[in-house]
PDB file of C-alpha atoms and ligand atoms in Angstrom:
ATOM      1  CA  UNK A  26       0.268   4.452  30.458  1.00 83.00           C
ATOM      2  CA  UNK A  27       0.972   7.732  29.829  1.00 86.00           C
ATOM      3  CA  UNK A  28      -0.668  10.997  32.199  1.00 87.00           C
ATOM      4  CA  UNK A  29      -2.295  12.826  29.813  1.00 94.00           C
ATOM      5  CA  UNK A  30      -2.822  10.401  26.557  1.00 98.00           C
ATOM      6  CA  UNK A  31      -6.464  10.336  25.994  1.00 98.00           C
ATOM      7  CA  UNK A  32      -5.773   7.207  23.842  1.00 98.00           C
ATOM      8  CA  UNK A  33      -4.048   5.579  26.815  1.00 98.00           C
ATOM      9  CA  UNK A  34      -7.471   6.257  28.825  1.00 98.00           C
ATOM     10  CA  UNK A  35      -9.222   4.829  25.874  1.00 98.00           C
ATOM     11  CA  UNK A  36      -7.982   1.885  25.568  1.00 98.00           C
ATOM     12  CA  UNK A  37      -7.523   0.684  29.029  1.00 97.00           C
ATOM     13  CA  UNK A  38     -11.178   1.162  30.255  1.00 97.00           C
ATOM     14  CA  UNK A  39     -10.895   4.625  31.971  1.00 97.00           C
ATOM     15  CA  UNK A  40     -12.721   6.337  29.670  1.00 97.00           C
ATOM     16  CA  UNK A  41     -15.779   4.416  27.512  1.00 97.00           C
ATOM     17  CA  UNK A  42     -15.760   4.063  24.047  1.00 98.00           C
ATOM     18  CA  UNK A  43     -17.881   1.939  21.290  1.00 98.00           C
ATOM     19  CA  UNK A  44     -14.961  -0.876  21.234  1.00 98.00           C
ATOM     20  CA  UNK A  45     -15.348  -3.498  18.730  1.00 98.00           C
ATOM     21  CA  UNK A  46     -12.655  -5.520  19.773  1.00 98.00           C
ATOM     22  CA  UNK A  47     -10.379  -6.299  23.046  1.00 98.00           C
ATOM     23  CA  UNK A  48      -7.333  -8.344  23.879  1.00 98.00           C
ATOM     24  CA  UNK A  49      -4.186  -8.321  26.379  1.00 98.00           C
ATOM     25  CA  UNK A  50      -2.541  -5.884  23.951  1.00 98.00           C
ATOM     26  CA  UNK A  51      -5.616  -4.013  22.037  1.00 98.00           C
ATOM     27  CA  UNK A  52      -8.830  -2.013  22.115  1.00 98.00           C
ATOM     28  CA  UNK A  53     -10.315  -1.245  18.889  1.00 98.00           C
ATOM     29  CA  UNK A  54     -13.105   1.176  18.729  1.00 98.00           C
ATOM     30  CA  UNK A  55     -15.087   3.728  16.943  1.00 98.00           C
ATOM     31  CA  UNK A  56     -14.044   6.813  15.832  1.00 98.00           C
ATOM     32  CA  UNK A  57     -15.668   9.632  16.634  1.00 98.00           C
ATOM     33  CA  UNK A  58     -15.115  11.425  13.505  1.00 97.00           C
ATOM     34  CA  UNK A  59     -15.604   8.757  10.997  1.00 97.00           C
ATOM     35  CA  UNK A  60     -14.518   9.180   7.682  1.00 97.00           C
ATOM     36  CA  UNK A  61     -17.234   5.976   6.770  1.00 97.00           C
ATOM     37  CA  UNK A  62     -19.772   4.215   8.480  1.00 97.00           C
ATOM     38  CA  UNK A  63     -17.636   2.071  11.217  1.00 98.00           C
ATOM     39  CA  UNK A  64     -14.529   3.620  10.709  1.00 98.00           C
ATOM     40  CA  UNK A  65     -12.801   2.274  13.526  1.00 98.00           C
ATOM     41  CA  UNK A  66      -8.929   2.763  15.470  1.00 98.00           C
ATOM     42  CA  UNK A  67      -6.668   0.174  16.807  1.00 98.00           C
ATOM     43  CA  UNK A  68      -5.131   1.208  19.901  1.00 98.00           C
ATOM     44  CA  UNK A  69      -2.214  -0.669  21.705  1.00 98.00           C
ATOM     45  CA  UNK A  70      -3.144  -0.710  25.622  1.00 98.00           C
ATOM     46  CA  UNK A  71       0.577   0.371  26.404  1.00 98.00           C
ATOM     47  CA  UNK A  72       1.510   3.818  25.142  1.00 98.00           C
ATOM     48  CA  UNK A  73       4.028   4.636  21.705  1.00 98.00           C
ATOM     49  CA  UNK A  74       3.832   7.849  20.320  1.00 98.00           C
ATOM     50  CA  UNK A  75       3.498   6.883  16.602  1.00 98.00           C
ATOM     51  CA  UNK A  76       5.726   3.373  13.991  1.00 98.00           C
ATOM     52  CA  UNK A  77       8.722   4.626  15.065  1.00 98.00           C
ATOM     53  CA  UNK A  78       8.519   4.130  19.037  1.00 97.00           C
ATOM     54  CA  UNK A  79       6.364   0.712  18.586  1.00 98.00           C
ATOM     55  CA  UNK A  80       7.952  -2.002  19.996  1.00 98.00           C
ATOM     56  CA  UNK A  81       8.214  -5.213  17.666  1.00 98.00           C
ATOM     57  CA  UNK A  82       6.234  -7.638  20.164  1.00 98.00           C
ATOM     58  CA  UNK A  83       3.564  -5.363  19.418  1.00 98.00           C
ATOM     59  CA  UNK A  84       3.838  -4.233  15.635  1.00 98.00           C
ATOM     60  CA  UNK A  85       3.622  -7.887  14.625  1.00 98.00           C
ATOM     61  CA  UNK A  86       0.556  -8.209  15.941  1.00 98.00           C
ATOM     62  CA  UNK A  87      -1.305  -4.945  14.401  1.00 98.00           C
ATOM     63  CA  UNK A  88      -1.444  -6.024  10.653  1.00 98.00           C
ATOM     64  CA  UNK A  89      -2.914  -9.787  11.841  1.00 98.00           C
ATOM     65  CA  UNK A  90      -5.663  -7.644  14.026  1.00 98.00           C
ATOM     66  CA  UNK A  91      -5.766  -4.919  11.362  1.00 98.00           C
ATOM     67  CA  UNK A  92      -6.829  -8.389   8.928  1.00 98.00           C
ATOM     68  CA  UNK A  93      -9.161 -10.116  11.478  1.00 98.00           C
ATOM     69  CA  UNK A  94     -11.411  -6.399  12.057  1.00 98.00           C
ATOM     70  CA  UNK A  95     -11.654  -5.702   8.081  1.00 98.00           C
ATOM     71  CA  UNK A  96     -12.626  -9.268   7.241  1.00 98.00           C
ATOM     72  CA  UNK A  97     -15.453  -8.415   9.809  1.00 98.00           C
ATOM     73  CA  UNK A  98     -16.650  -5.289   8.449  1.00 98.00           C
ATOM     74  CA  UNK A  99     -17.042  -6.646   4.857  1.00 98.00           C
ATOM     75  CA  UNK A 100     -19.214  -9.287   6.506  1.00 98.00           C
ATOM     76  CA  UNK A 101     -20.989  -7.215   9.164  1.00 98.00           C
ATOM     77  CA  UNK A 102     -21.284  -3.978   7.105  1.00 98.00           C
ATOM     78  CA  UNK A 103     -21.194  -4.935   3.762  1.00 94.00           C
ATOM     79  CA  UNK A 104     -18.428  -2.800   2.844  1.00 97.00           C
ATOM     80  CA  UNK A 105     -16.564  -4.279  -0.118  1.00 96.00           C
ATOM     81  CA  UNK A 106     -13.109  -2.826   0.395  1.00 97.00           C
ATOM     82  CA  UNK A 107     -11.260  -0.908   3.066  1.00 97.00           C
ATOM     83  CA  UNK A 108      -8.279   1.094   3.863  1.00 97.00           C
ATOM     84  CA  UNK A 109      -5.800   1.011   6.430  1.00 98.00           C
ATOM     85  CA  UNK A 110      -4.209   4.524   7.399  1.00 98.00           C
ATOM     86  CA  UNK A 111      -1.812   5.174  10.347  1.00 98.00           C
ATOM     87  CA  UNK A 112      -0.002   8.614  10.629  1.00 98.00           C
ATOM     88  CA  UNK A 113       3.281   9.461  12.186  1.00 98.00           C
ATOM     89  CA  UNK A 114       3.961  13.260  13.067  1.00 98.00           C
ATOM     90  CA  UNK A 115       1.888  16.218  13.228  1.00 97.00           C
ATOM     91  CA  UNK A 116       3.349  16.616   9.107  1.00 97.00           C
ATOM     92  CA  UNK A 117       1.593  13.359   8.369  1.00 97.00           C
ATOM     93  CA  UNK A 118      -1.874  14.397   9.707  1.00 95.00           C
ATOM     94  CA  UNK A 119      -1.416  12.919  13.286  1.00 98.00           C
ATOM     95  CA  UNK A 120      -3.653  14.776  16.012  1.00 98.00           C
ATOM     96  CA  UNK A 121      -3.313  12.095  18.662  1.00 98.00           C
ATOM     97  CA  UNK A 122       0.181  11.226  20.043  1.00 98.00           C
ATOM     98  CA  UNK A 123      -0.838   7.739  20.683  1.00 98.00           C
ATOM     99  CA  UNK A 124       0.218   5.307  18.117  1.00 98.00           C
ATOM    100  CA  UNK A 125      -3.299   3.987  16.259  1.00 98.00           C
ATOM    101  CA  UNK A 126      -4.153   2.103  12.847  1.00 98.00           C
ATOM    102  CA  UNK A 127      -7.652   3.619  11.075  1.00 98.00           C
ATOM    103  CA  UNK A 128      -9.528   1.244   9.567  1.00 98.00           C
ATOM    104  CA  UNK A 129     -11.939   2.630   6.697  1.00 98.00           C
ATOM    105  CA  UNK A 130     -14.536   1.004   5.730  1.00 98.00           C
ATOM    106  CA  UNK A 131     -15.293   1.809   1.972  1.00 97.00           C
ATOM    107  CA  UNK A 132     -18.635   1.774   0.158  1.00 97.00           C
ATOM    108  CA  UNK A 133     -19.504   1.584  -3.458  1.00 95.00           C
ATOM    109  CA  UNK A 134     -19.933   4.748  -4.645  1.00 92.00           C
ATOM    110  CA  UNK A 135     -18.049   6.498  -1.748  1.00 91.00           C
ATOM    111  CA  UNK A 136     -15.721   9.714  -1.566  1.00 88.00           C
ATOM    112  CA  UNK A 137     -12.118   9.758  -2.433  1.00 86.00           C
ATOM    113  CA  UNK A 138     -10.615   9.845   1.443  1.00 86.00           C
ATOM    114  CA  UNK A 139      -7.228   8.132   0.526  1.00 84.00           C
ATOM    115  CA  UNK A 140      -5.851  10.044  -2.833  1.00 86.00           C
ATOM    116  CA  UNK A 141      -2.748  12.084  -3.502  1.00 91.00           C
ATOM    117  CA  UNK A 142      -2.658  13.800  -7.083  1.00 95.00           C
ATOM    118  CA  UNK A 143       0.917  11.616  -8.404  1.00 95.00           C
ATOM    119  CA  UNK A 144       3.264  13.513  -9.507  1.00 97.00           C
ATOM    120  CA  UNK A 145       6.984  12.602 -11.607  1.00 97.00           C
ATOM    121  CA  UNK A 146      10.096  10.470  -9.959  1.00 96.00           C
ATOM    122  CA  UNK A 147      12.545  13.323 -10.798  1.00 96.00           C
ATOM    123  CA  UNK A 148      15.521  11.168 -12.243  1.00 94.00           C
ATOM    124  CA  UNK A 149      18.244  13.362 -10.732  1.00 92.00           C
ATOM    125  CA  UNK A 150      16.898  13.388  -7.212  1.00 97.00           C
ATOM    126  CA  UNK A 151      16.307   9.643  -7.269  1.00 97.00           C
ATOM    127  CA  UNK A 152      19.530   8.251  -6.626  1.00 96.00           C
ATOM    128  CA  UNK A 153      20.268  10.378  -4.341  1.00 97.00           C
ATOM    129  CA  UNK A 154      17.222   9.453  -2.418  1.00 97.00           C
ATOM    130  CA  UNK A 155      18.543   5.602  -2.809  1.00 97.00           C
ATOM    131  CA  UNK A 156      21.361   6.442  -1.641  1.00 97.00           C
ATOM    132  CA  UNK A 157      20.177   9.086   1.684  1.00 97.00           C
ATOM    133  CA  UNK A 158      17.736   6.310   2.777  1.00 97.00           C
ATOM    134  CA  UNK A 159      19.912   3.359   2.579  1.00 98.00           C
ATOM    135  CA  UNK A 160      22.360   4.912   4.460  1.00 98.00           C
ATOM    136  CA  UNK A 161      20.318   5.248   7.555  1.00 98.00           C
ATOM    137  CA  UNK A 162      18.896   1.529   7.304  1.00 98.00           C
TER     138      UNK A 162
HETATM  139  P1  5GP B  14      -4.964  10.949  13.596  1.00 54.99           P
HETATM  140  O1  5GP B  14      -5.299  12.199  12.836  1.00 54.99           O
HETATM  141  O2  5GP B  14      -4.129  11.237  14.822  1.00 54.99           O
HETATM  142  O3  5GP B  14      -4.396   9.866  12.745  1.00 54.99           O
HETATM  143  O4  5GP B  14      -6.354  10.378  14.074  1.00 54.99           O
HETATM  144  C1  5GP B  14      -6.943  10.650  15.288  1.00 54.99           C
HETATM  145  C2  5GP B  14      -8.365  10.127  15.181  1.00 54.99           C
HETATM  146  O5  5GP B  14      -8.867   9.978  16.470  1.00 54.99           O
HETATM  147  C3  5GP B  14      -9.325  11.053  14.428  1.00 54.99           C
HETATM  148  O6  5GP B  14      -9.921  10.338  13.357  1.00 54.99           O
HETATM  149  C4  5GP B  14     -10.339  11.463  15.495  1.00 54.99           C
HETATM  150  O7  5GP B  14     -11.648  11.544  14.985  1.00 54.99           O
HETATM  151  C5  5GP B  14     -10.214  10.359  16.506  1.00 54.99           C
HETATM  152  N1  5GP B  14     -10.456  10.760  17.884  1.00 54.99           N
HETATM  153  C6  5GP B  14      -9.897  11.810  18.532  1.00 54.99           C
HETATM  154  N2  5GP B  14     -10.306  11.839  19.819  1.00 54.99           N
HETATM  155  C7  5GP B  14     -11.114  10.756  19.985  1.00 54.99           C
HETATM  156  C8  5GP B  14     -11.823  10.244  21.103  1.00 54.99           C
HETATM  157  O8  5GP B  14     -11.816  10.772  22.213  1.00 54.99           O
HETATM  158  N3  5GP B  14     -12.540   9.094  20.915  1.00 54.99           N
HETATM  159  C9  5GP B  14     -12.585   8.467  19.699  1.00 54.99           C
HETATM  160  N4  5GP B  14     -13.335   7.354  19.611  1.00 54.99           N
HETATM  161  N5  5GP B  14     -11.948   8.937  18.623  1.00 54.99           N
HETATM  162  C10 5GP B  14     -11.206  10.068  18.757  1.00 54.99           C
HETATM  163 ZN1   ZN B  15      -1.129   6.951  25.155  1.00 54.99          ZN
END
């Protein structure tokens, strides 16, 4: 656990939250800023600052848990579809240093809340972006 995480608190009891779900490795709760009705976080109990510090014990198990809550919402709330979002650096949107998966609910007839306007592949930058990335795999 990490001092000052509020996530860390979160997810190991200290501090209370609406949790939906709770194993050795998880909490999953509520957020309090919901994007749709039972928008909800997956927190590991151990602290990771965002993907890139996870460790893989505990990555596998996210998208199996990430599966098991959204089958439950479309029964329980009646949502038909949802998203899964998860945000690594302040760039990306992240507010909370504490690695965490959003699950969003979505509703027929609902806002856009996941939508980028697409641009063009520019066909001179691309190989080099093959090429950059693979290099660092
Ligand atoms: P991020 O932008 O880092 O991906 O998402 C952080 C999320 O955590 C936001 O959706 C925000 O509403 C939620 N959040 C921040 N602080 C708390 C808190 O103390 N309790 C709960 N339940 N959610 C929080
Ligand atoms: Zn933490």
């Amino acid at each position: 656990m990490k001092e000052d995480c509020i996530f860390c608190k979160i997810a190991n009891g200290e501090i209370p939250s609406a949790t939906l779900y709770e194993d050795h490795d998880f909490r999953v709760i509520l957020d309090l800023g919901p994007a749709t009705r039972g928008h909800a976080l997956i927190l590991p109990k151990e602290h990771y600052a965002d993907l890139c510090e996870l460790e893989d014990s505990t990555a596998e198990k996210v998208l199996p848990l990430a599966r098991k809550m959204g089958k439950a919402m479309i029964k329980a709330l009646g949502c038909p579809g949802f998203n899964l979002v998860q945000n690594n650096g302040e760039e990306a949107g992240q507010t909370v240093r504490h690695f965490h998966v959003h699950i969003i609910p979505r509703y027929q007839g609902g806002s856009k809340i996941v939508a980028w306007e697409p641009g063009r592949l520019d066909e001179a930058d691309k190989e080099k972006i093959v090429e950059a990335v693979r290099a660092e795999l």
